[in-house]
């Protein structure tokens, strides 16, 4: 099980997330989406190196990543925000993204898919947003077959320095922001069914880390 590595996490509820991303949806692509473009490309490149696979992306949002996937894959995206998914569906239609199998409103901590239904799972900029990160990690592990791949890209907080002070200050506004600025990496490590095979920074002001796991 993952540990907190730095005290209790700020409480976030589903309604906080839904409300925050309803506000973000109209300008997400040219704001946060532009800021995270490089980490997104790096993560999808990892998936594109796989043989043809069935992939689930948690927190697919407005579908910025969907055109980046190789057409050999079959992609299912889930998100809690209907407003974000409306924009993702429009993108799929306008760009004729035939490799996208489905886009569903769904809680990442309570996926309705069968055990081992996917060859790989992706979660970008999501794990700091969900109310129960440990449950989401468990669900990703559950729906990916043994030997499959799980990729996380996220901001993880630091213990010391000016950035740590900013993150700890901002943490008090987590429910309003809809994500946790203070989120130690240890929170997502240590699950026995997920073996960490790679950890690297992905450049965007050094704020994001890519973690690659193998489902054991």
PDB file of C-alpha atoms in Angstrom:
ATOM      1  CA  UNK A   1       0.000   0.000   0.000  1.00  0.00           C
ATOM      2  CA  UNK A   2       1.183   3.528  -0.667  1.00  0.00           C
ATOM      3  CA  UNK A   3       2.088   5.728   2.272  1.00  0.00           C
ATOM      4  CA  UNK A   4       1.434   9.383   2.821  1.00  0.00           C
ATOM      5  CA  UNK A   5       5.120  10.188   3.167  1.00  0.00           C
ATOM      6  CA  UNK A   6       4.373  13.588   4.645  1.00  0.00           C
ATOM      7  CA  UNK A   7       1.233  13.690   6.759  1.00  0.00           C
ATOM      8  CA  UNK A   8      -2.413  13.358   5.876  1.00  0.00           C
ATOM      9  CA  UNK A   9      -3.504  14.350   2.386  1.00  0.00           C
ATOM     10  CA  UNK A  10      -5.948  17.198   1.975  1.00  0.00           C
ATOM     11  CA  UNK A  11      -9.541  16.045   1.614  1.00  0.00           C
ATOM     12  CA  UNK A  12     -11.024  16.242  -1.864  1.00  0.00           C
ATOM     13  CA  UNK A  13     -14.520  15.036  -2.709  1.00  0.00           C
ATOM     14  CA  UNK A  14     -16.021  14.096  -6.052  1.00  0.00           C
ATOM     15  CA  UNK A  15     -18.193  17.215  -6.051  1.00  0.00           C
ATOM     16  CA  UNK A  16     -15.051  19.354  -5.609  1.00  0.00           C
ATOM     17  CA  UNK A  17     -13.535  17.733  -8.695  1.00  0.00           C
ATOM     18  CA  UNK A  18     -16.687  17.981 -10.795  1.00  0.00           C
ATOM     19  CA  UNK A  19     -17.173  21.641  -9.923  1.00  0.00           C
ATOM     20  CA  UNK A  20     -13.520  22.538 -10.529  1.00  0.00           C
ATOM     21  CA  UNK A  21     -13.367  20.895 -13.953  1.00  0.00           C
ATOM     22  CA  UNK A  22     -16.715  22.248 -15.049  1.00  0.00           C
ATOM     23  CA  UNK A  23     -15.065  25.661 -14.563  1.00  0.00           C
ATOM     24  CA  UNK A  24     -11.866  24.567 -16.308  1.00  0.00           C
ATOM     25  CA  UNK A  25     -13.433  22.833 -19.315  1.00  0.00           C
ATOM     26  CA  UNK A  26     -13.919  25.880 -21.618  1.00  0.00           C
ATOM     27  CA  UNK A  27     -10.277  26.959 -21.480  1.00  0.00           C
ATOM     28  CA  UNK A  28      -8.470  23.803 -20.314  1.00  0.00           C
ATOM     29  CA  UNK A  29      -6.778  23.047 -23.651  1.00  0.00           C
ATOM     30  CA  UNK A  30      -5.007  26.391 -24.061  1.00  0.00           C
ATOM     31  CA  UNK A  31      -4.124  26.796 -20.375  1.00  0.00           C
ATOM     32  CA  UNK A  32      -3.213  23.679 -18.400  1.00  0.00           C
ATOM     33  CA  UNK A  33      -3.274  21.573 -21.563  1.00  0.00           C
ATOM     34  CA  UNK A  34      -0.600  23.696 -23.212  1.00  0.00           C
ATOM     35  CA  UNK A  35       1.484  23.664 -20.023  1.00  0.00           C
ATOM     36  CA  UNK A  36       1.443  19.850 -19.879  1.00  0.00           C
ATOM     37  CA  UNK A  37       1.912  19.121 -23.578  1.00  0.00           C
ATOM     38  CA  UNK A  38       5.467  17.777 -23.282  1.00  0.00           C
ATOM     39  CA  UNK A  39       4.780  15.380 -20.363  1.00  0.00           C
ATOM     40  CA  UNK A  40       1.684  14.162 -22.202  1.00  0.00           C
ATOM     41  CA  UNK A  41       3.672  13.398 -25.352  1.00  0.00           C
ATOM     42  CA  UNK A  42       6.344  11.604 -23.325  1.00  0.00           C
ATOM     43  CA  UNK A  43       3.772   9.377 -21.633  1.00  0.00           C
ATOM     44  CA  UNK A  44       1.915   8.484 -24.836  1.00  0.00           C
ATOM     45  CA  UNK A  45       5.247   7.703 -26.518  1.00  0.00           C
ATOM     46  CA  UNK A  46       5.737   5.000 -23.874  1.00  0.00           C
ATOM     47  CA  UNK A  47       2.375   3.497 -24.806  1.00  0.00           C
ATOM     48  CA  UNK A  48       3.099   3.750 -28.515  1.00  0.00           C
ATOM     49  CA  UNK A  49       6.227   1.637 -28.009  1.00  0.00           C
ATOM     50  CA  UNK A  50       3.976  -1.276 -26.973  1.00  0.00           C
ATOM     51  CA  UNK A  51       2.562  -3.800 -29.457  1.00  0.00           C
ATOM     52  CA  UNK A  52      -1.107  -3.274 -30.374  1.00  0.00           C
ATOM     53  CA  UNK A  53      -2.852  -2.926 -27.029  1.00  0.00           C
ATOM     54  CA  UNK A  54      -6.144  -2.159 -25.384  1.00  0.00           C
ATOM     55  CA  UNK A  55      -5.465   0.904 -23.206  1.00  0.00           C
ATOM     56  CA  UNK A  56      -7.552   2.704 -20.614  1.00  0.00           C
ATOM     57  CA  UNK A  57      -6.824   6.344 -19.848  1.00  0.00           C
ATOM     58  CA  UNK A  58      -8.151   7.581 -16.522  1.00  0.00           C
ATOM     59  CA  UNK A  59      -8.975  11.266 -16.356  1.00  0.00           C
ATOM     60  CA  UNK A  60      -8.943  11.614 -20.122  1.00  0.00           C
ATOM     61  CA  UNK A  61     -10.427  15.107 -19.786  1.00  0.00           C
ATOM     62  CA  UNK A  62     -10.914  16.949 -23.068  1.00  0.00           C
ATOM     63  CA  UNK A  63      -9.030  14.225 -24.931  1.00  0.00           C
ATOM     64  CA  UNK A  64      -5.843  16.180 -25.648  1.00  0.00           C
ATOM     65  CA  UNK A  65      -3.871  12.926 -25.635  1.00  0.00           C
ATOM     66  CA  UNK A  66      -6.177  10.947 -27.930  1.00  0.00           C
ATOM     67  CA  UNK A  67      -4.739  12.063 -31.317  1.00  0.00           C
ATOM     68  CA  UNK A  68      -1.241  11.163 -30.066  1.00  0.00           C
ATOM     69  CA  UNK A  69      -1.917   7.449 -29.669  1.00  0.00           C
ATOM     70  CA  UNK A  70      -0.834   5.174 -32.497  1.00  0.00           C
ATOM     71  CA  UNK A  71      -3.868   3.896 -34.405  1.00  0.00           C
ATOM     72  CA  UNK A  72      -2.748   0.304 -33.715  1.00  0.00           C
ATOM     73  CA  UNK A  73      -4.070   0.723 -30.150  1.00  0.00           C
ATOM     74  CA  UNK A  74      -7.661   0.719 -28.912  1.00  0.00           C
ATOM     75  CA  UNK A  75      -8.285   3.469 -26.372  1.00  0.00           C
ATOM     76  CA  UNK A  76     -11.000   3.776 -23.737  1.00  0.00           C
ATOM     77  CA  UNK A  77     -11.134   7.041 -21.809  1.00  0.00           C
ATOM     78  CA  UNK A  78     -12.943   7.706 -18.536  1.00  0.00           C
ATOM     79  CA  UNK A  79     -13.498  10.923 -16.622  1.00  0.00           C
ATOM     80  CA  UNK A  80     -15.754  12.197 -13.848  1.00  0.00           C
ATOM     81  CA  UNK A  81     -16.462  15.477 -15.647  1.00  0.00           C
ATOM     82  CA  UNK A  82     -19.240  15.425 -18.234  1.00  0.00           C
ATOM     83  CA  UNK A  83     -18.177  18.866 -19.457  1.00  0.00           C
ATOM     84  CA  UNK A  84     -14.651  17.676 -20.179  1.00  0.00           C
ATOM     85  CA  UNK A  85     -15.886  14.512 -21.910  1.00  0.00           C
ATOM     86  CA  UNK A  86     -18.216  16.499 -24.155  1.00  0.00           C
ATOM     87  CA  UNK A  87     -15.138  18.229 -25.525  1.00  0.00           C
ATOM     88  CA  UNK A  88     -13.311  14.902 -25.853  1.00  0.00           C
ATOM     89  CA  UNK A  89     -16.188  13.424 -27.859  1.00  0.00           C
ATOM     90  CA  UNK A  90     -16.205  16.455 -30.137  1.00  0.00           C
ATOM     91  CA  UNK A  91     -12.459  16.005 -30.694  1.00  0.00           C
ATOM     92  CA  UNK A  92     -12.904  12.320 -31.555  1.00  0.00           C
ATOM     93  CA  UNK A  93     -15.633  13.144 -34.073  1.00  0.00           C
ATOM     94  CA  UNK A  94     -13.857  16.097 -35.688  1.00  0.00           C
ATOM     95  CA  UNK A  95     -10.499  14.308 -35.945  1.00  0.00           C
ATOM     96  CA  UNK A  96     -12.036  10.943 -36.948  1.00  0.00           C
ATOM     97  CA  UNK A  97     -10.163   9.100 -34.207  1.00  0.00           C
ATOM     98  CA  UNK A  98     -11.302   5.584 -35.001  1.00  0.00           C
ATOM     99  CA  UNK A  99      -8.921   4.026 -32.483  1.00  0.00           C
ATOM    100  CA  UNK A 100     -10.951   5.469 -29.602  1.00  0.00           C
ATOM    101  CA  UNK A 101     -13.334   2.709 -28.496  1.00  0.00           C
ATOM    102  CA  UNK A 102     -15.258   4.664 -25.919  1.00  0.00           C
ATOM    103  CA  UNK A 103     -15.425   7.676 -23.610  1.00  0.00           C
ATOM    104  CA  UNK A 104     -17.337   7.118 -20.384  1.00  0.00           C
ATOM    105  CA  UNK A 105     -18.340   9.188 -17.361  1.00  0.00           C
ATOM    106  CA  UNK A 106     -16.889   7.059 -14.588  1.00  0.00           C
ATOM    107  CA  UNK A 107     -15.290   7.225 -11.161  1.00  0.00           C
ATOM    108  CA  UNK A 108     -11.631   6.206 -11.493  1.00  0.00           C
ATOM    109  CA  UNK A 109     -11.883   4.603  -8.067  1.00  0.00           C
ATOM    110  CA  UNK A 110     -14.813   2.379  -9.076  1.00  0.00           C
ATOM    111  CA  UNK A 111     -14.210   1.224 -12.639  1.00  0.00           C
ATOM    112  CA  UNK A 112     -16.900  -1.001 -14.136  1.00  0.00           C
ATOM    113  CA  UNK A 113     -14.506  -3.044 -16.286  1.00  0.00           C
ATOM    114  CA  UNK A 114     -13.571  -6.664 -15.654  1.00  0.00           C
ATOM    115  CA  UNK A 115     -10.300  -7.743 -14.062  1.00  0.00           C
ATOM    116  CA  UNK A 116      -7.475  -7.760 -16.624  1.00  0.00           C
ATOM    117  CA  UNK A 117      -9.639  -6.130 -19.306  1.00  0.00           C
ATOM    118  CA  UNK A 118      -6.786  -3.929 -20.549  1.00  0.00           C
ATOM    119  CA  UNK A 119      -3.182  -4.383 -21.607  1.00  0.00           C
ATOM    120  CA  UNK A 120      -2.171  -1.014 -20.165  1.00  0.00           C
ATOM    121  CA  UNK A 121      -3.466   1.913 -18.135  1.00  0.00           C
ATOM    122  CA  UNK A 122      -2.578   5.591 -18.248  1.00  0.00           C
ATOM    123  CA  UNK A 123      -3.261   8.304 -15.676  1.00  0.00           C
ATOM    124  CA  UNK A 124      -1.850  11.755 -16.422  1.00  0.00           C
ATOM    125  CA  UNK A 125      -2.256  14.653 -13.974  1.00  0.00           C
ATOM    126  CA  UNK A 126      -5.029  12.693 -12.247  1.00  0.00           C
ATOM    127  CA  UNK A 127      -3.781  11.019  -9.087  1.00  0.00           C
ATOM    128  CA  UNK A 128      -3.536  14.287  -7.106  1.00  0.00           C
ATOM    129  CA  UNK A 129      -7.136  15.074  -8.060  1.00  0.00           C
ATOM    130  CA  UNK A 130      -9.017  11.954  -6.957  1.00  0.00           C
ATOM    131  CA  UNK A 131     -10.583  11.661  -3.477  1.00  0.00           C
ATOM    132  CA  UNK A 132      -8.929   8.282  -2.765  1.00  0.00           C
ATOM    133  CA  UNK A 133      -5.585   7.854  -4.605  1.00  0.00           C
ATOM    134  CA  UNK A 134      -4.950   4.420  -3.113  1.00  0.00           C
ATOM    135  CA  UNK A 135      -8.253   3.095  -4.410  1.00  0.00           C
ATOM    136  CA  UNK A 136      -7.529   4.463  -7.880  1.00  0.00           C
ATOM    137  CA  UNK A 137      -4.110   2.784  -7.908  1.00  0.00           C
ATOM    138  CA  UNK A 138      -5.797  -0.479  -6.884  1.00  0.00           C
ATOM    139  CA  UNK A 139      -8.361  -0.139  -9.663  1.00  0.00           C
ATOM    140  CA  UNK A 140      -5.694   0.497 -12.303  1.00  0.00           C
ATOM    141  CA  UNK A 141      -3.856  -2.602 -11.145  1.00  0.00           C
ATOM    142  CA  UNK A 142      -7.058  -4.632 -11.181  1.00  0.00           C
ATOM    143  CA  UNK A 143      -8.143  -3.819 -14.746  1.00  0.00           C
ATOM    144  CA  UNK A 144      -4.663  -4.360 -16.271  1.00  0.00           C
ATOM    145  CA  UNK A 145      -3.613  -7.913 -17.057  1.00  0.00           C
ATOM    146  CA  UNK A 146      -0.488  -9.421 -15.452  1.00  0.00           C
ATOM    147  CA  UNK A 147       2.556  -8.317 -17.445  1.00  0.00           C
ATOM    148  CA  UNK A 148       0.758  -5.180 -18.585  1.00  0.00           C
ATOM    149  CA  UNK A 149       1.913  -1.605 -18.124  1.00  0.00           C
ATOM    150  CA  UNK A 150       0.674   1.213 -15.902  1.00  0.00           C
ATOM    151  CA  UNK A 151       1.934   4.768 -16.457  1.00  0.00           C
ATOM    152  CA  UNK A 152       1.438   7.721 -14.159  1.00  0.00           C
ATOM    153  CA  UNK A 153       2.430  11.312 -14.860  1.00  0.00           C
ATOM    154  CA  UNK A 154       1.906  13.717 -12.016  1.00  0.00           C
ATOM    155  CA  UNK A 155       3.162  16.569  -9.928  1.00  0.00           C
ATOM    156  CA  UNK A 156       4.646  15.263  -6.685  1.00  0.00           C
ATOM    157  CA  UNK A 157       5.520  17.576  -3.843  1.00  0.00           C
ATOM    158  CA  UNK A 158       8.982  18.107  -2.383  1.00  0.00           C
ATOM    159  CA  UNK A 159      10.049  18.161   1.258  1.00  0.00           C
ATOM    160  CA  UNK A 160      12.298  21.205   1.359  1.00  0.00           C
ATOM    161  CA  UNK A 161      12.972  24.594  -0.198  1.00  0.00           C
ATOM    162  CA  UNK A 162      10.787  27.429  -1.486  1.00  0.00           C
ATOM    163  CA  UNK A 163       8.652  25.104  -3.601  1.00  0.00           C
ATOM    164  CA  UNK A 164       7.785  23.020  -0.525  1.00  0.00           C
ATOM    165  CA  UNK A 165       6.589  26.141   1.271  1.00  0.00           C
ATOM    166  CA  UNK A 166       4.382  27.119  -1.661  1.00  0.00           C
ATOM    167  CA  UNK A 167       2.930  23.607  -1.955  1.00  0.00           C
ATOM    168  CA  UNK A 168       2.138  23.406   1.760  1.00  0.00           C
ATOM    169  CA  UNK A 169       0.507  26.843   1.695  1.00  0.00           C
ATOM    170  CA  UNK A 170      -1.584  26.009  -1.368  1.00  0.00           C
ATOM    171  CA  UNK A 171      -2.684  22.689   0.149  1.00  0.00           C
ATOM    172  CA  UNK A 172      -5.232  24.511   2.310  1.00  0.00           C
ATOM    173  CA  UNK A 173      -7.072  25.435  -0.915  1.00  0.00           C
ATOM    174  CA  UNK A 174      -7.099  21.893  -2.353  1.00  0.00           C
ATOM    175  CA  UNK A 175     -10.883  21.556  -2.374  1.00  0.00           C
ATOM    176  CA  UNK A 176     -11.282  24.851  -4.232  1.00  0.00           C
ATOM    177  CA  UNK A 177      -8.498  24.038  -6.693  1.00  0.00           C
ATOM    178  CA  UNK A 178      -9.757  20.495  -7.255  1.00  0.00           C
ATOM    179  CA  UNK A 179      -6.253  18.988  -6.789  1.00  0.00           C
ATOM    180  CA  UNK A 180      -3.624  18.576  -4.070  1.00  0.00           C
ATOM    181  CA  UNK A 181      -0.466  20.719  -4.402  1.00  0.00           C
ATOM    182  CA  UNK A 182       1.058  18.824  -1.460  1.00  0.00           C
ATOM    183  CA  UNK A 183       1.183  15.192  -2.640  1.00  0.00           C
ATOM    184  CA  UNK A 184       4.247  13.030  -1.788  1.00  0.00           C
ATOM    185  CA  UNK A 185       5.360  10.455  -4.353  1.00  0.00           C
ATOM    186  CA  UNK A 186       5.301   7.749  -1.666  1.00  0.00           C
ATOM    187  CA  UNK A 187       1.501   7.897  -1.850  1.00  0.00           C
ATOM    188  CA  UNK A 188       1.545   5.883  -5.095  1.00  0.00           C
ATOM    189  CA  UNK A 189       4.511   3.596  -4.419  1.00  0.00           C
ATOM    190  CA  UNK A 190       4.723   0.267  -2.636  1.00  0.00           C
ATOM    191  CA  UNK A 191       1.784  -1.651  -4.098  1.00  0.00           C
ATOM    192  CA  UNK A 192       2.817  -5.330  -4.340  1.00  0.00           C
ATOM    193  CA  UNK A 193       0.928  -5.835  -7.602  1.00  0.00           C
ATOM    194  CA  UNK A 194       2.702  -2.932  -9.333  1.00  0.00           C
ATOM    195  CA  UNK A 195       6.462  -3.155  -9.803  1.00  0.00           C
ATOM    196  CA  UNK A 196       8.125   0.194 -10.491  1.00  0.00           C
ATOM    197  CA  UNK A 197      10.360  -0.140 -13.543  1.00  0.00           C
ATOM    198  CA  UNK A 198      11.123   3.495 -14.357  1.00  0.00           C
ATOM    199  CA  UNK A 199      10.972   6.892 -12.689  1.00  0.00           C
ATOM    200  CA  UNK A 200      12.036  10.027 -14.523  1.00  0.00           C
ATOM    201  CA  UNK A 201      11.376  13.733 -14.672  1.00  0.00           C
ATOM    202  CA  UNK A 202       9.497  14.965 -17.716  1.00  0.00           C
ATOM    203  CA  UNK A 203      10.365  18.543 -18.468  1.00  0.00           C
ATOM    204  CA  UNK A 204       7.768  21.197 -17.810  1.00  0.00           C
ATOM    205  CA  UNK A 205       9.468  23.451 -15.301  1.00  0.00           C
ATOM    206  CA  UNK A 206      10.604  20.218 -13.550  1.00  0.00           C
ATOM    207  CA  UNK A 207       7.169  19.877 -11.987  1.00  0.00           C
ATOM    208  CA  UNK A 208       6.163  16.481 -13.376  1.00  0.00           C
ATOM    209  CA  UNK A 209       7.413  12.919 -12.928  1.00  0.00           C
ATOM    210  CA  UNK A 210       6.693   9.885 -15.087  1.00  0.00           C
ATOM    211  CA  UNK A 211       6.346   6.558 -13.305  1.00  0.00           C
ATOM    212  CA  UNK A 212       6.180   3.295 -15.248  1.00  0.00           C
ATOM    213  CA  UNK A 213       4.937   0.149 -13.503  1.00  0.00           C
ATOM    214  CA  UNK A 214       4.617  -3.485 -14.565  1.00  0.00           C
ATOM    215  CA  UNK A 215       1.517  -5.322 -13.413  1.00  0.00           C
ATOM    216  CA  UNK A 216       2.808  -8.446 -11.628  1.00  0.00           C
TER     217      UNK A 216
END
